[in-house]
Amino acid sequence: MSKNITIDGKTIPFEDGQTIMDAAMAADIYIPHLCHQPEFTPHGSCKLCTIKVNGRNCTACTFPAMAGQEVLSETQELIDDRKKITQMLFVEGNHFCPACEKTGNCQLQAVAYHLNMLDDHFTHFYPSREMDASHADVMIDHNRCIFCTLCVRASQQKDGKDVFAISGRGINRHLIINSESGLLKDTDLDATDQAAHICPTGAILIKRTGYQVPIGERIYDHKEIDQVSLETEHHQHGE
Amino acid sequence: MKQFIQDLAETNRYQATNLLRILREVQARFHYIPEEAIEQIAGLLNISRTQIISVVDFYSFFHSTPRGQYELLISDSITDHMLGKQSIIDYLSDKLNVAVGEVREDGVVSLDNTSCTGMCDQGPAGLVNGYALTRLDRPRIDQITDLINQQKPLDQWPAELFLVEDNIRRPTLLLDQPIQPGAALKALFERGGSETLAEITQSGLRGRGGAGYHTAWKWHLCYEGPEEDAFCDIDAQKQQQRYIVCNADEGEPGTFKDRVLLNSYAHQVFEGMTLCAGIIGAQQGFLYLRGEYLHLCDKLQSVLEERRQAGLLGNNILKEGLNFDIEICLGAGAYICGEESALIESLEGKMGIPRNRPPYPVTQGYLGKPTVVNNVETFMAAASIAINGGDWFASVGTEKSKGTKILSICGDCSRPGIYEYPFGTSIQTVLNDCGASDVLGIQIGGPSGTFISNHEFDRKLAFEDLATGGSFIVFNKSRNILDIVNNFTHFFAHESCGFCTPCRVGTALLKKQLDKIIGGHGSAGDVVVLEELCQLVKSYSHCGLGQTAANPILTTLERYPDLYQSRLKEISYEPGFDLDGALETARRMANRNDAGAHLAQIEANEHE
């Protein structure tokens, strides 16, 4: 007997062990997210994928699907609040999209467009953050890190390494590098590692590849993130 | 240092779960965690250096740069402020010649603020190298200054500086009739495990930490374990490793009842844990004691030892075949570790970041095994219930809140201390007993709870009305509500673990926005923005900390909207930032502070 949940009134099936995010993706339903990639253990920290399950806010990427759940996702309230959470991520760091190498290919930027975010709304923190350009092929701009831990998980779970970690508490959270010097050059990170490519923002970049794709041909120039996400991540999930 | 750390790792059996314990020792010895130590510990424990760095960064009592040989911390709780904390820390800073947040040039002493140390009935309070100092006043500070300048070892300091009083003012059901050590366990073995659990069910006991989950359900769920084990045969179930954790990370500002219970009723608390172990079949228990209560640690260890000698702990307890022991683990300055899954992470030697739930600790807790986490008072009550029966307890209280609640009362009252009341007692009764007059309002349940005004004193202590983990702070009419809210809001921003966006960024934004309004820089619309932000933090945060962090603002905004509005500027447009404030860095760099280096916000200021 197949089990079902409903998302915004649409009945979709799920299998035991699936999260609501898994079930939604399998049914071609996009729920905004930044810290989640189906290949890795869900983290549940960005909170963009918050949905209402039987009236209660839950994190879609970590919450198990259970028969009979009535899930609301695309309500005006949730859309507005997801936008505000995205704005929080923008003001917390230093994100200057027009000058960023990742612009047009950036998930943070694409989610912001998807949610129709037109300003930053909140007061900027303008934190003073470092760059690490010590590695021959990969650089880190801490200004753009949103602490999603995708690089941490990719390094551990896919690359079989342990290059990154998130340290600190509260607003002082920061990405740290696993080397005695604390610099990227002294780690075993390779430019071909998945951890070097997984960043949803422009915090981890491959050197000498910036601005090579002309405007008009970048990932999000003609497609919104919902479409891109379902095409690419659903595929990964099906593997 | 190499040998010291080598020995330390060996004593701790090279277990990564003992990381906090090891780091506490390193911090105590070197007054910081040196990089070489991190490298060496990583090697010895076979964990990554980043795990250690992140733990050092996370907990307030660990430092990556040297602190003073005498590390002085002054409690920043609102109750300490009400007792004159600010003038005390200023005086200290002056006498010791060290700025707050700094280390004196000779490296002898450092001074800083710390979150509530749980001495609210005997403040202003502080910590020196982790040991509690109470009733700080100028003569005491003069004395402390001399001791530090003479570099007298702490064990030669006069004992009265470290004197912590119980101040039990109103003992009733539980506090009046402490059990005889072993009596609850004898009752358990006579009655049987499931029958004793039935008594706990009958008692209606709910968790005393504040959330109020039914204790018997929790124990039952832990006994059942994960779903996949439910179909195991009984023998396999019996072999399942389970853990009992007593949450003594009493960090909610204004709460200090667990400190008193552990000081004077430790046998009963440990007996409650052992009782639980006997019912659900656990072999190992932990008392997670907040770092601020270091002064209790030796005494608690000796109580545990007494119990082992008396056959109440260890192998074959009371010769009934039960094997169970308790280990004490000290925290290191992180309010979030009072959240049960963060506490478990901390017990495992990690940052105290709350886990995703489900699974809940009762099925996957410490090291992934079924774990019961209960408050100190809950275990204590359970031990009494095992002896006196469920009806004895359930006959007191209200329909949904059975038994009594132990309150830590402090603030503006003549008799601060520990009071035990049946649930259902009115706030007015409590106020009469503790000697409070001219009351403006009360913070019930600490900053994460509710602020009630003086029109609400007929409300009742109960899960169905005013729930509290024990914090009860009285404010008289000389107090400024916005000062209180400001203190609480800063507290949450400081204690947010930073895991999820709404709490990490939201609590910091709440602090900024409130500072703006209180500082007189708010304008029309700023209170609306504040409230909107509160709702966002409350609705979307990952755990209870974030979900309650906006309560101080929300509960006072609801009651005193004019108070907030009155701080706003009457100007026609809304500046996004403080123009003059933004020039502060430039002024500092130019070493100027003359009139010409300041800018008026906008010309409309003249109309104020």
mmCIF file of C-alpha atoms in Angstrom, chain B residues 301-424:
data_model
loop_
_atom_site.group_PDB
_atom_site.id
_atom_site.type_symbol
_atom_site.label_atom_id
_atom_site.label_comp_id
_atom_site.label_asym_id
_atom_site.label_seq_id
_atom_site.Cartn_x
_atom_site.Cartn_y
_atom_site.Cartn_z
ATOM 1 C CA GLN B 301 31.681 13.398 44.104
ATOM 2 C CA SER B 302 31.815 12.498 47.771
ATOM 3 C CA VAL B 303 28.054 11.894 47.859
ATOM 4 C CA LEU B 304 28.465 9.538 44.923
ATOM 5 C CA GLU B 305 31.292 7.779 46.743
ATOM 6 C CA GLU B 306 29.161 7.469 49.887
ATOM 7 C CA ARG B 307 26.430 5.898 47.813
ATOM 8 C CA ARG B 308 28.842 3.427 46.281
ATOM 9 C CA GLN B 309 30.052 2.477 49.763
ATOM 10 C CA ALA B 310 26.463 2.048 50.916
ATOM 11 C CA GLY B 311 25.633 -0.227 48.005
ATOM 12 C CA LEU B 312 23.298 2.345 46.443
ATOM 13 C CA LEU B 313 25.404 2.807 43.354
ATOM 14 C CA GLY B 314 27.754 0.614 41.354
ATOM 15 C CA ASN B 315 27.445 -3.112 40.808
ATOM 16 C CA ASN B 316 24.592 -5.118 42.252
ATOM 17 C CA ILE B 317 22.809 -2.227 43.955
ATOM 18 C CA LEU B 318 21.170 -3.342 47.220
ATOM 19 C CA LYS B 319 22.081 -6.861 46.084
ATOM 20 C CA GLU B 320 19.178 -6.760 43.652
ATOM 21 C CA GLY B 321 21.279 -7.177 40.543
ATOM 22 C CA LEU B 322 21.019 -3.592 39.316
ATOM 23 C CA ASN B 323 24.278 -2.144 37.956
ATOM 24 C CA PHE B 324 24.348 1.589 37.588
ATOM 25 C CA ASP B 325 26.823 4.367 38.181
ATOM 26 C CA ILE B 326 26.837 8.131 37.774
ATOM 27 C CA GLU B 327 29.527 10.351 36.362
ATOM 28 C CA ILE B 328 29.659 14.130 36.816
ATOM 29 C CA CYS B 329 30.350 16.176 33.682
ATOM 30 C CA LEU B 330 30.943 19.881 33.938
ATOM 31 C CA GLY B 331 29.768 22.353 31.344
ATOM 32 C CA ALA B 332 31.896 25.244 30.212
ATOM 33 C CA GLY B 333 29.642 28.264 29.923
ATOM 34 C CA ALA B 334 26.893 27.757 27.356
ATOM 35 C CA TYR B 335 23.219 28.370 28.141
ATOM 36 C CA ILE B 336 22.184 26.380 25.091
ATOM 37 C CA CYS B 337 23.412 23.169 26.744
ATOM 38 C CA GLY B 338 20.310 23.268 28.924
ATOM 39 C CA GLU B 339 18.467 22.166 25.763
ATOM 40 C CA GLU B 340 18.498 18.391 26.068
ATOM 41 C CA SER B 341 19.912 17.471 22.676
ATOM 42 C CA ALA B 342 22.567 20.204 22.890
ATOM 43 C CA LEU B 343 23.422 18.858 26.323
ATOM 44 C CA ILE B 344 23.904 15.401 24.846
ATOM 45 C CA GLU B 345 26.179 16.806 22.130
ATOM 46 C CA SER B 346 28.173 18.489 24.874
ATOM 47 C CA LEU B 347 28.392 15.222 26.822
ATOM 48 C CA GLU B 348 29.826 13.691 23.672
ATOM 49 C CA GLY B 349 32.600 16.288 23.662
ATOM 50 C CA LYS B 350 31.166 18.553 20.966
ATOM 51 C CA MET B 351 29.723 22.020 20.531
ATOM 52 C CA GLY B 352 26.320 22.322 22.172
ATOM 53 C CA ILE B 353 24.232 22.509 19.028
ATOM 54 C CA PRO B 354 20.681 21.179 19.288
ATOM 55 C CA ARG B 355 19.990 18.196 17.095
ATOM 56 C CA ASN B 356 17.284 17.799 14.523
ATOM 57 C CA ARG B 357 14.269 16.041 15.934
ATOM 58 C CA PRO B 358 12.932 13.461 15.441
ATOM 59 C CA PRO B 359 14.660 11.272 16.504
ATOM 60 C CA TYR B 360 14.270 12.334 20.118
ATOM 61 C CA PRO B 361 16.795 11.492 22.821
ATOM 62 C CA VAL B 362 14.494 8.829 24.272
ATOM 63 C CA THR B 363 15.180 6.760 21.183
ATOM 64 C CA GLN B 364 18.528 8.153 19.992
ATOM 65 C CA GLY B 365 20.325 10.135 22.628
ATOM 66 C CA TYR B 366 23.822 9.849 24.057
ATOM 67 C CA LEU B 367 26.022 8.002 21.531
ATOM 68 C CA GLY B 368 22.845 7.251 19.596
ATOM 69 C CA LYS B 369 21.355 5.165 22.430
ATOM 70 C CA PRO B 370 17.999 5.691 24.174
ATOM 71 C CA THR B 371 18.490 8.354 26.820
ATOM 72 C CA VAL B 372 16.330 9.918 29.488
ATOM 73 C CA VAL B 373 17.155 13.546 30.172
ATOM 74 C CA ASN B 374 15.371 15.033 33.175
ATOM 75 C CA ASN B 375 15.726 18.059 35.358
ATOM 76 C CA VAL B 376 17.276 17.837 38.842
ATOM 77 C CA GLU B 377 13.938 18.544 40.496
ATOM 78 C CA THR B 378 12.169 15.892 38.398
ATOM 79 C CA PHE B 379 14.501 13.141 39.606
ATOM 80 C CA MET B 380 14.146 14.399 43.141
ATOM 81 C CA ALA B 381 10.342 14.313 42.946
ATOM 82 C CA ALA B 382 10.402 10.850 41.352
ATOM 83 C CA ALA B 383 12.381 9.481 44.291
ATOM 84 C CA SER B 384 9.777 10.800 46.736
ATOM 85 C CA ILE B 385 6.942 9.438 44.626
ATOM 86 C CA ALA B 386 8.524 5.976 44.584
ATOM 87 C CA ILE B 387 8.272 5.946 48.381
ATOM 88 C CA ASN B 388 5.029 7.798 48.998
ATOM 89 C CA GLY B 389 3.085 6.684 45.955
ATOM 90 C CA GLY B 390 1.515 8.483 43.034
ATOM 91 C CA ASP B 391 -1.630 9.568 44.851
ATOM 92 C CA TRP B 392 0.371 11.317 47.543
ATOM 93 C CA PHE B 393 1.852 13.593 44.892
ATOM 94 C CA ALA B 394 -1.228 13.902 42.707
ATOM 95 C CA SER B 395 -3.349 15.055 45.631
ATOM 96 C CA VAL B 396 -1.507 18.365 45.463
ATOM 97 C CA GLY B 397 -1.660 20.842 42.592
ATOM 98 C CA THR B 398 -4.116 21.342 39.757
ATOM 99 C CA GLU B 399 -5.677 18.986 37.270
ATOM 100 C CA LYS B 400 -2.939 19.385 34.683
ATOM 101 C CA SER B 401 -0.091 20.293 37.002
ATOM 102 C CA LYS B 402 0.322 17.871 39.846
ATOM 103 C CA GLY B 403 2.495 18.292 42.898
ATOM 104 C CA THR B 404 4.615 21.243 43.854
ATOM 105 C CA LYS B 405 7.020 23.530 42.071
ATOM 106 C CA ILE B 406 10.243 24.756 43.580
ATOM 107 C CA LEU B 407 10.839 28.415 42.801
ATOM 108 C CA SER B 408 14.007 30.480 42.893
ATOM 109 C CA ILE B 409 12.741 33.885 43.937
ATOM 110 C CA CYS B 410 14.961 36.908 43.574
ATOM 111 C CA GLY B 411 14.932 40.551 42.620
ATOM 112 C CA ASP B 412 13.052 43.191 44.577
ATOM 113 C CA CYS B 413 11.897 41.266 47.620
ATOM 114 C CA SER B 414 13.097 41.150 51.191
ATOM 115 C CA ARG B 415 13.409 37.347 51.413
ATOM 116 C CA PRO B 416 14.922 35.988 48.193
ATOM 117 C CA GLY B 417 15.535 32.258 48.124
ATOM 118 C CA ILE B 418 13.916 28.888 47.555
ATOM 119 C CA TYR B 419 10.161 28.456 47.890
ATOM 120 C CA GLU B 420 8.110 25.366 47.249
ATOM 121 C CA TYR B 421 4.457 25.844 46.286
ATOM 122 C CA PRO B 422 1.651 23.586 45.194
ATOM 123 C CA PHE B 423 0.823 24.187 41.542
ATOM 124 C CA GLY B 424 -2.162 26.473 41.318
#
